[in-house]
Structures are given as structure tokens and as C-alpha cells.
Coordinates of C-alpha atoms in Angstrom, one line a residue:
M1 CA 143.6 120.0 16.2
A2 CA 143.2 119.8 12.3
G3 CA 144.5 122.7 10.2
A4 CA 146.2 124.4 13.5
V5 CA 149.6 126.1 13.1
R6 CA 152.4 124.8 15.2
Y7 CA 155.9 126.8 15.6
H8 CA 158.9 124.8 14.8
G9 CA 161.6 126.0 16.9
P10 CA 165.4 125.9 16.0
W11 CA 165.6 122.8 18.2
D12 CA 162.7 120.8 16.7
D13 CA 162.5 119.8 13.1
S14 CA 159.5 117.6 13.2
G15 CA 157.0 118.5 10.5
H16 CA 159.2 121.0 8.9
R17 CA 157.0 121.7 6.0
F18 CA 155.5 124.7 4.4
G19 CA 151.9 123.4 4.3
W20 CA 151.2 125.6 7.5
V21 CA 152.0 128.8 5.6
R22 CA 149.3 128.1 3.1
T23 CA 147.0 127.2 6.0
V24 CA 147.5 130.4 7.9
L25 CA 147.4 132.5 4.5
I26 CA 144.3 131.1 3.1
A27 CA 142.7 131.3 6.6
C28 CA 143.3 134.8 7.1
L29 CA 142.9 136.2 3.5
L30 CA 139.2 136.1 3.5
G31 CA 139.0 138.4 6.5
L32 CA 141.8 140.7 5.2
I33 CA 139.9 141.1 1.8
L34 CA 136.6 142.0 3.8
L35 CA 138.4 144.5 6.0
W36 CA 140.1 146.2 2.8
M37 CA 136.7 146.4 1.1
T38 CA 135.4 148.2 4.1
G39 CA 138.4 150.5 4.0
V40 CA 140.0 149.5 7.5
A41 CA 142.6 147.0 6.5
A42 CA 145.3 149.5 5.8
L43 CA 147.8 148.4 8.5
T44 CA 149.5 152.0 8.7
G45 CA 146.5 152.9 11.1
V46 CA 147.3 150.1 13.4
T47 CA 149.0 150.5 16.8
L48 CA 151.7 148.1 16.9
S49 CA 153.2 148.7 20.1
D50 CA 152.1 150.4 23.5
P51 CA 152.9 153.9 23.2
S52 CA 153.4 154.0 26.9
V53 CA 156.6 151.8 26.7
P54 CA 159.4 154.4 26.4
V55 CA 161.3 151.9 24.0
A56 CA 158.6 152.3 21.4
T57 CA 159.7 155.8 20.6
F58 CA 162.8 154.3 18.9
A59 CA 160.8 152.3 16.5
P60 CA 160.3 154.2 13.2
K61 CA 157.0 154.5 11.3
N62 CA 155.7 152.1 8.7
A63 CA 157.1 152.5 5.3
D64 CA 159.8 154.8 6.4
S65 CA 162.7 154.9 3.9
T66 CA 166.2 156.3 4.5
P67 CA 169.0 156.6 2.0
V68 CA 172.1 155.0 3.4
Q69 CA 175.8 154.5 2.6
W70 CA 176.0 150.6 3.1
D71 CA 179.2 148.5 2.9
P72 CA 177.9 145.0 3.1
G73 CA 181.6 143.8 3.5
A74 CA 182.5 142.7 -0.2
G75 CA 182.6 144.8 -3.1
G76 CA 183.0 148.1 -1.3
P77 CA 180.5 151.0 -0.1
R78 CA 177.4 151.5 -2.5
T79 CA 174.2 153.4 -2.4
G80 CA 171.6 151.9 -0.4
E81 CA 168.3 152.3 1.8
V82 CA 166.8 151.2 4.9
E83 CA 163.1 150.7 4.6
Q84 CA 160.7 149.7 7.5
A85 CA 157.7 147.8 7.6
R86 CA 155.2 147.4 10.6
F87 CA 152.4 144.5 10.2
A88 CA 150.5 142.7 12.7
G89 CA 150.0 138.7 13.0
S90 CA 149.8 136.5 9.9
A91 CA 150.8 139.0 7.6
V92 CA 154.2 138.1 8.2
V93 CA 153.7 134.9 6.0
S94 CA 153.9 137.0 2.9
S95 CA 156.6 139.5 4.1
V96 CA 159.7 137.4 4.4
A97 CA 161.1 134.2 3.0
Q98 CA 159.5 131.2 4.2
P99 CA 162.5 129.1 5.0
F100 CA 163.5 131.9 7.3
L101 CA 160.2 132.5 8.9
V102 CA 159.6 128.8 9.8
R103 CA 162.8 129.0 12.1
T104 CA 161.6 132.3 13.7
E105 CA 159.8 132.2 16.9
P106 CA 157.0 134.5 17.8
V107 CA 156.9 136.8 20.7
R108 CA 157.1 134.5 23.9
G109 CA 153.5 133.7 25.2
S110 CA 152.2 134.9 21.9
A111 CA 150.7 133.0 18.7
L112 CA 152.1 133.9 15.4
S113 CA 148.7 135.9 14.7
G114 CA 149.4 137.9 17.7
T115 CA 152.7 139.0 17.3
R116 CA 153.3 142.6 16.1
W117 CA 156.2 142.6 13.9
W118 CA 158.7 145.1 12.6
R119 CA 160.8 144.3 9.4
E120 CA 163.9 146.1 8.5
I121 CA 165.4 145.8 5.1
V122 CA 168.8 146.9 3.9
R123 CA 169.3 146.9 0.2
D124 CA 171.6 148.4 -2.3
D125 CA 171.6 149.5 -6.0
M126 CA 173.8 146.3 -6.7
R127 CA 170.9 143.9 -5.9
T128 CA 173.2 141.9 -3.6
D129 CA 171.6 139.8 -1.0
P130 CA 169.3 142.2 1.1
R131 CA 169.5 142.1 4.8
I132 CA 166.3 141.5 6.7
R133 CA 165.9 141.8 10.2
L134 CA 162.4 140.7 12.1
R135 CA 161.8 142.5 15.3
S136 CA 159.0 143.2 17.7
V137 CA 158.3 146.0 20.3
S138 CA 156.4 144.9 23.2
T139 CA 156.3 145.7 26.9
A140 CA 159.7 143.7 27.1
G141 CA 161.5 146.0 24.9
I142 CA 162.8 145.7 21.3
R143 CA 163.6 142.2 20.5
L144 CA 165.3 140.7 17.5
H145 CA 163.8 137.6 16.2
G146 CA 166.4 136.9 13.6
Q147 CA 168.0 138.0 10.4
S148 CA 168.1 136.9 6.7
W149 CA 171.2 137.9 4.9
G150 CA 172.6 135.2 2.5
A151 CA 175.0 133.0 4.3
N152 CA 174.9 135.3 7.6
G153 CA 171.2 134.1 8.6
V154 CA 170.3 133.4 12.2
T155 CA 167.2 133.0 14.5
F156 CA 167.2 133.4 18.2
S157 CA 165.0 131.5 20.8
P158 CA 164.0 133.1 23.2
T159 CA 164.5 136.3 21.2
L160 CA 167.5 138.4 21.5
L161 CA 167.1 141.9 23.6
E162 CA 168.4 144.7 21.5
L163 CA 166.8 147.6 23.8
P164 CA 165.1 147.1 27.2
A165 CA 161.6 148.5 28.0
D166 CA 163.4 151.9 29.3
P167 CA 166.7 152.4 28.0
R168 CA 169.1 154.9 29.2
A169 CA 172.7 155.8 28.8
G170 CA 174.8 153.6 31.4
D171 CA 172.3 150.6 31.1
R172 CA 173.6 147.1 30.7
W173 CA 171.6 144.0 29.8
Q174 CA 171.9 140.6 28.7
S175 CA 169.9 137.7 27.1
S176 CA 170.8 134.1 25.7
G177 CA 169.0 131.2 24.6
K178 CA 169.3 129.0 21.4
V179 CA 170.1 129.7 17.8
A180 CA 169.5 128.0 14.3
R181 CA 171.8 128.8 11.5
D182 CA 170.8 126.2 8.9
E183 CA 167.6 124.4 7.4
G184 CA 167.5 121.9 10.2
G185 CA 170.9 120.9 11.5
P186 CA 172.1 121.0 15.1
A187 CA 170.9 123.9 17.2
G188 CA 173.5 126.2 18.9
T189 CA 173.5 128.6 21.7
Y190 CA 173.9 132.6 22.0
E191 CA 175.1 134.7 25.0
H192 CA 174.4 138.4 24.4
R193 CA 175.5 141.5 26.3
A194 CA 174.8 145.1 25.6
T195 CA 175.8 148.6 27.1
A196 CA 174.1 151.9 26.3
A197 CA 175.9 155.2 26.3
A198 CA 175.1 158.7 25.1
P199 CA 176.6 159.3 21.5
T200 CA 179.5 161.3 20.9
D201 CA 177.7 163.6 18.5
E202 CA 176.0 166.5 20.0
Q203 CA 173.3 166.8 17.6
Q204 CA 172.4 163.1 18.3
R205 CA 172.6 163.5 22.2
S206 CA 170.1 166.3 21.7
R207 CA 167.8 164.2 19.8
G208 CA 167.8 161.6 22.6
C209 CA 169.7 159.0 20.7
L210 CA 171.6 156.0 22.3
Q211 CA 174.8 154.4 21.4
V212 CA 174.6 150.6 22.0
D213 CA 177.6 148.4 22.0
Q214 CA 176.9 144.8 21.8
Q215 CA 178.6 141.4 21.9
T216 CA 176.9 138.1 20.9
V217 CA 178.8 134.8 21.1
I218 CA 177.3 132.2 19.0
T219 CA 178.3 128.4 19.3
H220 CA 177.1 126.5 16.6
D221 CA 177.8 123.2 14.7
G222 CA 180.9 122.9 16.7
R223 CA 182.2 126.6 15.9
T224 CA 182.2 129.7 18.1
F225 CA 182.3 133.2 16.8
D226 CA 181.8 136.7 18.2
W227 CA 179.1 138.8 16.6
Q228 CA 180.0 142.6 17.5
E229 CA 177.9 145.4 16.8
T230 CA 177.6 149.2 17.5
N231 CA 174.3 150.7 16.8
T232 CA 173.1 154.5 17.1
W233 CA 169.5 154.2 17.9
C234 CA 167.4 157.4 17.5
P235 CA 163.6 158.2 18.5
R236 CA 161.3 157.6 15.6
A237 CA 164.3 156.5 13.5
G238 CA 165.5 153.2 14.5
V239 CA 169.2 152.5 13.7
V240 CA 170.8 155.4 12.0
A241 CA 174.4 154.3 12.2
Q242 CA 176.0 150.9 12.4
T243 CA 179.2 149.1 12.3
G244 CA 179.5 145.5 12.9
R245 CA 181.2 142.0 12.2
F246 CA 179.2 138.8 11.8
D247 CA 181.4 135.8 11.5
R248 CA 183.7 136.7 8.5
T249 CA 181.6 139.6 7.2
S250 CA 182.4 143.2 8.4
Y251 CA 179.8 146.0 7.5
T252 CA 179.0 149.6 8.0
L253 CA 175.9 151.5 7.5
T254 CA 175.4 155.5 7.5
T255 CA 172.6 157.7 6.8
R256 CA 173.0 159.9 3.7
E257 CA 171.9 163.6 3.6
D258 CA 171.8 164.0 -0.2
G259 CA 168.5 162.0 -0.8
G260 CA 169.9 159.0 -2.0
D261 CA 170.6 157.5 -5.6
Q262 CA 169.6 160.1 -8.4
S263 CA 170.9 158.3 -11.3
A264 CA 168.4 158.0 -14.3
V265 CA 166.2 154.8 -14.8
E266 CA 165.3 153.5 -18.1
T267 CA 161.5 154.1 -18.5
T268 CA 161.2 152.8 -22.2
P269 CA 159.9 149.1 -22.4
Q270 CA 161.6 146.5 -24.5
P271 CA 158.9 144.6 -26.5
A272 CA 159.1 141.1 -27.8
D273 CA 159.7 140.8 -31.5
A274 CA 157.8 138.3 -33.5
G275 CA 160.6 138.5 -36.1
T276 CA 163.0 136.8 -33.7
S277 CA 160.5 134.1 -32.3
S278 CA 162.1 131.2 -34.4
S279 CA 164.9 131.5 -31.9
W280 CA 162.8 132.1 -28.7
Q281 CA 163.2 129.9 -25.8
D282 CA 160.6 129.1 -23.2
G283 CA 160.3 128.3 -19.6
A284 CA 158.1 127.9 -16.6
F285 CA 157.9 130.5 -13.8
E286 CA 159.1 128.2 -11.2
G287 CA 159.2 130.2 -7.9
Y288 CA 161.6 129.7 -5.0
A289 CA 162.2 131.5 -1.9
G290 CA 165.0 131.4 0.8
D291 CA 168.7 132.2 1.5
A292 CA 172.1 130.6 1.8
T293 CA 171.3 129.8 5.4
F294 CA 168.0 128.3 5.6
A295 CA 168.0 126.9 2.2
M296 CA 166.2 127.6 -1.1
K297 CA 162.8 126.2 -1.4
P298 CA 160.1 125.9 -4.1
Y299 CA 157.4 128.5 -3.2
Q300 CA 155.4 130.5 -5.6
P301 CA 154.8 134.0 -5.0
L302 CA 151.4 134.8 -3.3
A303 CA 150.1 137.7 -5.3
M304 CA 146.8 139.6 -5.8
G305 CA 146.0 141.0 -9.2
A306 CA 148.0 141.2 -12.3
P307 CA 151.9 141.2 -12.1
T308 CA 154.4 143.5 -14.1
V309 CA 157.9 143.0 -15.7
T310 CA 160.7 145.3 -16.0
N311 CA 163.0 145.6 -18.6
D312 CA 165.8 143.6 -16.5
Q313 CA 163.2 140.6 -16.2
V314 CA 162.1 141.0 -12.7
V315 CA 158.6 140.1 -12.0
Y316 CA 156.9 142.7 -9.4
S317 CA 153.4 141.8 -7.8
R318 CA 151.2 142.8 -5.0
A319 CA 151.4 140.6 -2.0
V320 CA 148.7 138.7 -0.6
A321 CA 147.7 139.6 3.3
S322 CA 150.3 142.5 3.6
D323 CA 150.9 145.8 2.2
D324 CA 154.0 144.6 0.5
V325 CA 155.2 144.7 -3.1
L326 CA 157.0 141.4 -4.2
A327 CA 160.1 141.2 -6.6
T328 CA 160.9 137.8 -8.1
R329 CA 164.1 137.6 -10.3
G330 CA 165.1 135.0 -12.6
T331 CA 168.4 132.9 -11.9
T332 CA 170.4 130.2 -13.6
N333 CA 169.0 130.7 -17.0
D334 CA 165.6 131.3 -15.4
T335 CA 165.2 127.8 -14.5
R336 CA 164.2 129.2 -11.3
F337 CA 162.7 132.6 -10.0
V338 CA 163.6 133.9 -6.6
T339 CA 161.5 136.0 -4.6
D340 CA 164.2 138.0 -2.6
W341 CA 162.9 141.4 -2.4
W342 CA 159.9 143.3 -0.5
G343 CA 159.0 146.9 -0.8
R344 CA 156.7 148.7 1.8
P345 CA 155.4 151.8 -0.1
G346 CA 152.9 152.9 2.6
G347 CA 149.1 152.5 2.7
T348 CA 147.5 149.4 0.8
V349 CA 149.0 148.6 -2.5
L350 CA 146.1 149.1 -5.1
G351 CA 148.3 148.4 -8.2
V352 CA 151.9 147.9 -9.5
T353 CA 153.2 148.8 -13.0
A354 CA 156.7 148.6 -14.6
L355 CA 157.5 151.3 -17.3
G356 CA 161.1 150.0 -18.4
D357 CA 163.0 149.6 -15.2
L358 CA 160.9 151.9 -13.2
V359 CA 158.2 150.4 -11.0
L360 CA 155.2 152.6 -10.1
V361 CA 153.0 151.6 -7.0
A362 CA 149.8 153.1 -6.6
T363 CA 148.4 153.3 -2.8
T364 CA 145.5 154.1 -0.7
D365 CA 147.4 156.8 0.7
R366 CA 146.8 158.8 -2.7
T367 CA 150.3 158.4 -3.6
L368 CA 152.5 157.0 -6.3
V369 CA 155.7 155.5 -5.3
A370 CA 158.7 154.7 -7.6
Y371 CA 161.2 152.1 -7.4
G372 CA 164.1 151.6 -9.8
G373 CA 167.2 149.3 -9.5
G374 CA 165.5 148.0 -6.4
L375 CA 165.6 151.1 -4.5
R376 CA 162.8 153.8 -3.8
R377 CA 163.3 156.8 -6.0
W378 CA 160.4 159.2 -5.4
S379 CA 157.1 159.5 -4.0
A380 CA 154.4 161.7 -5.5
P381 CA 151.0 162.9 -4.1
L382 CA 148.0 162.3 -6.4
D383 CA 144.5 163.9 -6.2
D384 CA 142.9 160.7 -5.5
V385 CA 143.6 156.9 -5.4
A386 CA 144.6 155.4 -8.7
L387 CA 142.7 152.3 -9.6
A388 CA 143.8 152.3 -13.3
A389 CA 147.4 151.6 -14.2
P390 CA 149.7 154.5 -15.5
V391 CA 150.8 154.6 -19.0
L392 CA 153.8 155.8 -20.8
V393 CA 152.8 158.4 -23.1
A394 CA 156.1 160.1 -24.2
P395 CA 159.7 159.4 -23.3
G396 CA 160.0 159.8 -19.7
R397 CA 156.4 160.8 -19.1
A398 CA 153.4 158.8 -17.7
A399 CA 149.8 159.7 -17.5
V400 CA 147.8 158.6 -14.2
A401 CA 144.0 158.5 -14.0
T402 CA 142.5 158.8 -10.6
L403 CA 139.2 158.1 -9.1
D404 CA 137.9 161.8 -8.7
G405 CA 138.2 162.2 -12.3
T406 CA 141.6 163.9 -12.5
M407 CA 144.2 163.1 -15.5
Q408 CA 147.7 163.8 -14.3
V409 CA 150.8 163.5 -16.6
I410 CA 154.0 163.2 -14.4
D411 CA 157.7 163.5 -15.1
L412 CA 159.1 160.1 -14.3
A413 CA 162.6 161.4 -13.4
D414 CA 161.2 162.8 -10.0
G415 CA 157.4 162.4 -10.1
R416 CA 156.6 166.1 -10.6
T417 CA 153.1 166.7 -12.1
L418 CA 153.6 168.6 -15.6
W419 CA 149.8 169.1 -16.2
S420 CA 146.6 167.9 -14.9
A421 CA 143.0 168.1 -16.2
E422 CA 139.5 167.1 -14.8
T423 CA 136.6 165.2 -16.3
E424 CA 133.0 165.2 -15.2
G425 CA 133.2 161.3 -14.1
G426 CA 135.5 159.2 -12.2
L427 CA 138.3 157.6 -13.9
T428 CA 138.8 153.7 -13.3
T429 CA 139.6 152.5 -16.9
T430 CA 143.4 152.5 -17.9
P431 CA 143.7 155.4 -20.3
V432 CA 145.3 154.9 -23.8
T433 CA 147.7 156.8 -26.2
D434 CA 149.2 156.9 -29.5
G435 CA 152.0 159.2 -28.2
R436 CA 150.5 162.4 -29.3
S437 CA 147.1 162.3 -27.5
V438 CA 145.9 160.6 -24.3
V439 CA 142.3 159.5 -23.9
A440 CA 140.5 158.5 -20.9
Y441 CA 136.7 157.0 -20.6
D442 CA 135.1 158.1 -17.3
N443 CA 132.4 156.6 -15.2
D444 CA 129.6 159.0 -16.6
G445 CA 130.4 157.9 -20.2
N446 CA 132.4 160.5 -21.5
L447 CA 135.4 159.9 -23.9
T448 CA 137.9 162.8 -23.4
G449 CA 141.3 163.4 -25.1
W450 CA 144.3 165.7 -24.3
D451 CA 147.5 166.7 -26.1
V452 CA 150.1 164.9 -24.4
A453 CA 152.8 167.7 -24.4
T454 CA 150.4 170.5 -23.4
G455 CA 147.6 169.0 -21.5
E456 CA 145.2 170.9 -23.8
Q457 CA 141.7 168.9 -24.2
T458 CA 141.3 167.9 -27.8
F459 CA 137.8 166.6 -27.5
S460 CA 135.1 165.5 -25.1
S461 CA 132.6 163.0 -26.4
E462 CA 129.3 161.7 -24.8
T463 CA 129.1 158.1 -25.6
F464 CA 125.8 157.2 -23.9
R465 CA 127.6 153.8 -23.0
G466 CA 128.3 152.4 -19.3
D467 CA 131.9 151.9 -18.1
P468 CA 133.9 150.2 -21.1
E469 CA 135.3 146.9 -20.1
Q470 CA 138.3 147.2 -22.3
L471 CA 140.0 150.3 -24.0
A472 CA 142.6 150.3 -27.0
V473 CA 144.0 152.5 -29.7
A474 CA 144.9 151.7 -33.1
G475 CA 145.1 153.3 -36.6
G476 CA 143.7 156.8 -35.4
R477 CA 140.9 155.2 -33.5
V478 CA 140.0 154.8 -29.8
L479 CA 138.4 151.3 -29.4
T480 CA 136.1 150.6 -26.6
Q481 CA 134.1 147.4 -25.7
H482 CA 130.8 147.3 -23.8
L483 CA 129.3 143.9 -23.5
A484 CA 129.3 142.3 -26.8
D485 CA 130.1 145.4 -28.9
V486 CA 133.1 147.3 -29.9
D487 CA 133.0 150.8 -30.9
A488 CA 135.3 153.0 -32.5
Y489 CA 135.9 156.9 -32.1
D490 CA 138.0 159.1 -34.0
L491 CA 141.2 160.1 -32.3
A492 CA 141.0 163.7 -33.4
D493 CA 137.6 164.6 -32.6
G494 CA 136.1 162.0 -30.5
T495 CA 133.2 161.1 -33.3
R496 CA 131.9 157.7 -33.3
V497 CA 133.0 156.0 -36.6
W498 CA 131.8 152.3 -36.4
T499 CA 130.4 149.7 -34.3
R500 CA 130.7 146.0 -34.4
A501 CA 129.5 142.9 -32.5
V502 CA 132.3 140.7 -31.3
G503 CA 130.6 138.7 -28.6
E504 CA 131.0 138.6 -24.8
D505 CA 133.8 137.6 -22.5
T506 CA 136.5 138.7 -25.0
A507 CA 139.9 140.1 -24.7
M508 CA 141.3 142.7 -27.2
A509 CA 144.5 144.6 -28.1
G510 CA 145.2 147.2 -30.5
A511 CA 148.4 148.2 -32.4
D512 CA 149.4 150.0 -35.7
D513 CA 146.2 149.7 -37.7
Q514 CA 144.4 146.7 -36.4
L515 CA 142.4 145.6 -33.5
V516 CA 142.5 141.9 -32.5
V517 CA 139.5 140.5 -30.3
T518 CA 139.6 136.8 -29.2
G519 CA 137.4 134.9 -27.1
P520 CA 135.1 131.8 -26.7
T521 CA 133.9 132.0 -30.5
G522 CA 137.2 132.8 -32.2
T523 CA 139.9 135.3 -33.0
V524 CA 139.3 138.1 -35.2
A525 CA 141.4 141.0 -36.6
L526 CA 139.6 144.2 -37.5
D527 CA 140.7 147.1 -39.5
A528 CA 141.0 149.9 -36.8
A529 CA 139.7 152.4 -39.3
T530 CA 136.8 150.8 -40.8
G531 CA 135.7 147.9 -38.6
E532 CA 136.2 145.5 -41.5
Q533 CA 137.4 141.9 -40.8
R534 CA 141.3 141.6 -41.7
W535 CA 141.7 137.7 -40.5
Q536 CA 140.4 135.2 -38.1
A537 CA 141.9 132.2 -36.1
P538 CA 140.7 129.8 -33.5
P539 CA 139.2 130.8 -30.1
A540 CA 141.7 131.7 -27.4
R541 CA 141.8 133.5 -23.7
A542 CA 144.2 136.4 -24.1
V543 CA 146.0 138.4 -26.6
T544 CA 148.6 141.2 -26.6
S545 CA 150.5 142.9 -29.3
I546 CA 154.1 142.6 -29.9
T547 CA 156.5 144.2 -32.5
G548 CA 155.6 142.6 -35.9
G549 CA 152.6 140.7 -34.7
W550 CA 150.5 139.1 -32.0
A551 CA 150.8 136.8 -29.2
V552 CA 147.7 134.6 -28.5
L553 CA 147.1 132.3 -25.6
D554 CA 144.5 129.6 -25.5
D555 CA 143.7 126.7 -23.0
E556 CA 146.7 124.5 -24.5
S557 CA 149.1 126.7 -26.2
M558 CA 150.7 130.0 -27.0
T559 CA 150.8 131.0 -30.5
I560 CA 152.9 133.9 -32.2
R561 CA 151.3 135.2 -35.3
S562 CA 152.4 137.9 -37.7
S563 CA 150.5 141.0 -38.3
D564 CA 148.6 139.3 -41.3
G565 CA 147.5 136.5 -38.7
A566 CA 149.7 133.6 -40.2
E567 CA 151.1 131.2 -37.4
I568 CA 154.9 131.7 -36.9
R569 CA 155.3 129.4 -33.8
S570 CA 153.4 127.7 -31.2
W571 CA 154.2 126.2 -27.7
A572 CA 152.2 123.7 -25.7
V573 CA 151.3 125.4 -22.4
S574 CA 149.0 124.9 -19.7
L575 CA 148.1 127.6 -16.9
T576 CA 146.5 126.2 -13.6
G577 CA 144.8 129.4 -12.6
V578 CA 142.0 131.5 -14.0
D579 CA 141.8 134.8 -15.8
P580 CA 145.2 134.5 -17.4
V581 CA 147.0 137.9 -18.4
L582 CA 149.7 138.3 -21.1
I583 CA 152.4 140.8 -20.7
N584 CA 154.8 141.9 -23.6
G585 CA 158.0 143.0 -21.7
A586 CA 161.8 142.5 -21.3
G587 CA 162.0 141.0 -25.0
R588 CA 159.5 138.2 -23.8
V589 CA 155.8 137.4 -23.7
W590 CA 155.0 136.4 -20.2
A591 CA 151.7 134.4 -19.4
F592 CA 150.6 134.7 -15.8
S593 CA 147.5 133.5 -13.6
I594 CA 146.6 133.1 -10.1
A595 CA 146.2 129.3 -9.0
D596 CA 144.2 128.6 -5.9
G597 CA 143.2 132.3 -5.4
V598 CA 146.9 133.2 -4.3
E599 CA 149.7 131.5 -6.0
L600 CA 151.2 133.5 -8.9
T601 CA 152.0 130.7 -11.7
G602 CA 153.3 131.3 -15.4
H603 CA 155.2 130.7 -18.4
W604 CA 157.7 132.9 -20.3
F605 CA 158.5 132.9 -24.1
G606 CA 161.2 134.9 -25.7
V607 CA 165.0 135.7 -25.6
N608 CA 167.1 134.2 -22.9
R609 CA 169.6 136.4 -21.2

């Protein structure tokens, strides 16, 4: 059947390609977007297992995050976390690495789209290979489909039974079948036996926890080894303690009671510098996914909306078809970028913003979740959903605008609200700041400013304009674009100072005392104070300010210009997608676009690590 998805089991290497991933994703994408638009696609509300099955009580909630002490067997113990994700059907396509997924069998008797998945990720603050286990909960019990963990990957067919449907102390069970432990070599076999007992810890016994000792003998490619593991399973928490040995790797995991890593995360971005561009390097954003077991394959991240980049040059983006955030990091002098991190903040992801090395994720749960160094740092409630990106307004402080018209300034160390204020209309446009004032434009056409330190309102001005398409700040002016016009307002009192026609379909950026606007008719730099033209250049598609100048992207090249418009350096580049965005961060300029509606493509220009 044309376009059908066929599972390739570990014993069947025919047709082992990635085309089916794209087919599944595109087929389900339109439906997911339509559901999201009607407000029913947040998977946190989906029942992923029959609550009447006793074993379902051992499954944690979607987006649960637990601080742990994690010793992966090399380098000693380190701070880590276990994050859980629950999702249905084809959302799994963008929730694990594809070389692992194509070797993973769905629930027996179900299609990929009919399986109710449970993903457990164990990761640490040293960014070593995360351990990803893919499970399911059904009337048959909790089953392990496989794990991706560097060279310790394995998939099972039929799936390995971790807990039966109604597990009790004294129960014994077993399962067996075939395994895959490489990209497509000879299949192996497994024999699994497990015994449940009451934990020795009194508190765990009172919670109804179970201690499960299991042994799995795996024979693969002429080798036989024992995989031994002891897990403490607790209701609504999953595995809370674990010791084990897989092949040559011994590991332990214990829950921490101190809240996890509390170390500071750098929140000041590192901009690119035009003065050093003569020594810049450049490279394509070539995506890969996989692990040391199932191989590393070319694979562009599947993303929605604009990505963001941290100081350590990790690209974060919003996943397509699931409620995940993806992280893609450069390796081998950034000749390839590997997607090896998935975060599940809860709710549906609305936006992802990097401030230095801290990544802020806004969700439909009216929550802002912060990740730093790959670990969840805090979660803070918002008055309403945030459709606009948070903005750094002072060292360690960010402003967040929400749909109900609330402006909140938060402490980036812990997510505390330092002050909040309300506007008459909703806020959907990203606010701007000069470090002293923060300004927002609400949906009723009001421009409002507040003192960053105190939250005191400095002005409120009715503009008699509709929602601005863009907002910038430069030279003591707030600059807004509506259709073909740019309006400039005094940052001190909100009075309109000048208006200038710049044409439609333009992009703009402000810095120091200039506003640069570019579009189909050309690029022009305006004096922010007066609106007078400073310099002009050929047409372009995107512009961003960098230290000492500007980065300008057109259909065929990336150009670095000085603050007076002189060309410093240019590279030939062609992006395959539409609506390109430029990001100034991590000492580089990043040009991204979305190709074919889902694939994140791009190029970088700047300092190499």
C-alpha cells in the first residue's frame, strides 16, 4: 500500500530507511496542528493506560521530573534527573532518535500509531549520553521496548515484561524473544526472569512499593552476557532506586531529597562581534541522530517556530508532533550537529528562549520551565499563557508578557516574580528594553513602559494603531512597525516623535542609536532619534544587530556590515526553507529556516570552539 508504514523488526533489515519517519510525521502533523488550534491536543489530558489495570498505578505522570544521584559507571556519581514523558501513537517519531526507533517494536497487535508510549530519560549535569528507556503500559503490564544509551542500546521483540498486570510481593515472571544490538547485524535472543519482593525500607513498604530483582541473559553476535538489575518501583513514581550492570557497565540511581542542582547558570548572552569577523568560520547546520549502538544517521531536527541558541552553542527548538523541546549540539568542530536531548516541560510548548545558558520554555499550562546545563532548574506559574518570548532586562532578570495583559519580571535564579503589572489589553508582542525601562505594546494599541528595577509605570500612550508587527528600541526611542510605517516614541514619556514609510514585508532591528530596516526594496539605516537616513544597502530578508555592526541575510549571501553600513565580509549561502531568522548568540550569527514545513535547516558564522 503506497505510503504505508511497515515496522522493521530486529530480525528484518529489508527497507531499513528513514523515509517512513517523514511519511508518518507529515501525515499526522496537520491533524495535530488542527487539534492544537482547537485547544485539545495537549497530551497531558490523554489517558494513556487503562486505570483499572493495577500495574498502571506504578506509572508516573507526564512531565514528572525527579532529582537523582546518578552514577553511569564512568567518571563517578553526578547530579542528575529522571524526566518522564507520556505520549500516544506517532508522536514517538519526534520523541526519540530515529535509528533507535526503527529497531523498536510497538505493542504486539498494535500499530505504531496505536501504541501508548512512556519515555524515561536519565541525564546528568555533565551532558554524558542520556539513558532513554521506551516503555508502554497496557493490560499486559509494563513492558520495556528498548533502551538507547550510547553503546549500551538494545531493543526487544516481543517486548520485555518489567511488571505484570497485577504485581505483588512474591510474584515471579519471565519473558523471552529476540534482540537487536546494532544497526542491522545478526539478531540475538534474550531470556528474562524477575522476582518481586517487599522493600526493606519501611516507608517504601507503606507506600506500596515493590523491589524487583531481574536477570536478562542476552546472546548476540557470538557473545553472551548477563544484564542484572534491581529496581524499586513505587506508585505514581516509577523507578525510584536502581542498581544494575549491563554488559561491562555498572550503574546506580537514587532519588535526591535536596531538590537537585542549585548551581548558578549564566544568563547573559554572548553576542557576535563584527570586529572579529575577518577570522570567523562558517558551517552548515548538518543534523544527525542516533547512538553508538544503532549508528548515527543524517537527520535534521523536526521543529516548529524559531529555534534558540545557548552560550555553549546548543540549539534548542520546539518539536513537531509532540510536547517536547529538542536540543541539538555541535560535535567534531561543528561539522555535524547531534540531537541527543529531549525535554518534557508539561503541557504544549508555546515557545523556547535562551538567555545565556538558561533555556526558558513557555507552555499551555501557564507555566515557565527553566533548563540549564541539560537539567530542569525550576518551574514558575504565570498569570496566563506567554505567547511572546521572555526578554533579559537586567543581569539575572527577565520580563515575561502574558496573554491576559500581565507584565512579570522574574528572578532567573529561581523563577520568583519580583514585580508584576497589568495593561488594558493582552500582550502577544515581545517586549523591548534598554536596561532601564521595559516597554510592551498591548492588543488595544497601548504602549506602556515600566521601570525595570521597581515596576513603577513610567508612561502609557494610546497609539491608535493596531497590533505592531515588530518592536525595537534604540537611541532613547521605542520603534514600532505597522504595515508600511515605522513609528518612533520617546522612551521617557511615550510621545510619538516621528513616522516614516519603509514598505511592507520588512524585517528590522535596533541597536545603539540606529534602526535598520530591510525588505524587498532595500536596506536602510535610520537615525533612531530623528528618523533621518544614515545609510542604505541592497535588499535582504533578515537583519540582526551584533557588537559593532549588523548581520544581514539575503537570498544568496550573509553579509557583515559595520555600524556605518560598510561591508566587512560576506559569505555565499542559500537556505532551503521560508521565513529565515537570524540569531545573535554564542559568539556567532545563526541563520535558520524551516524546510518542507518541518525540517530545521541553517548555517552558522562566527568563532569556532
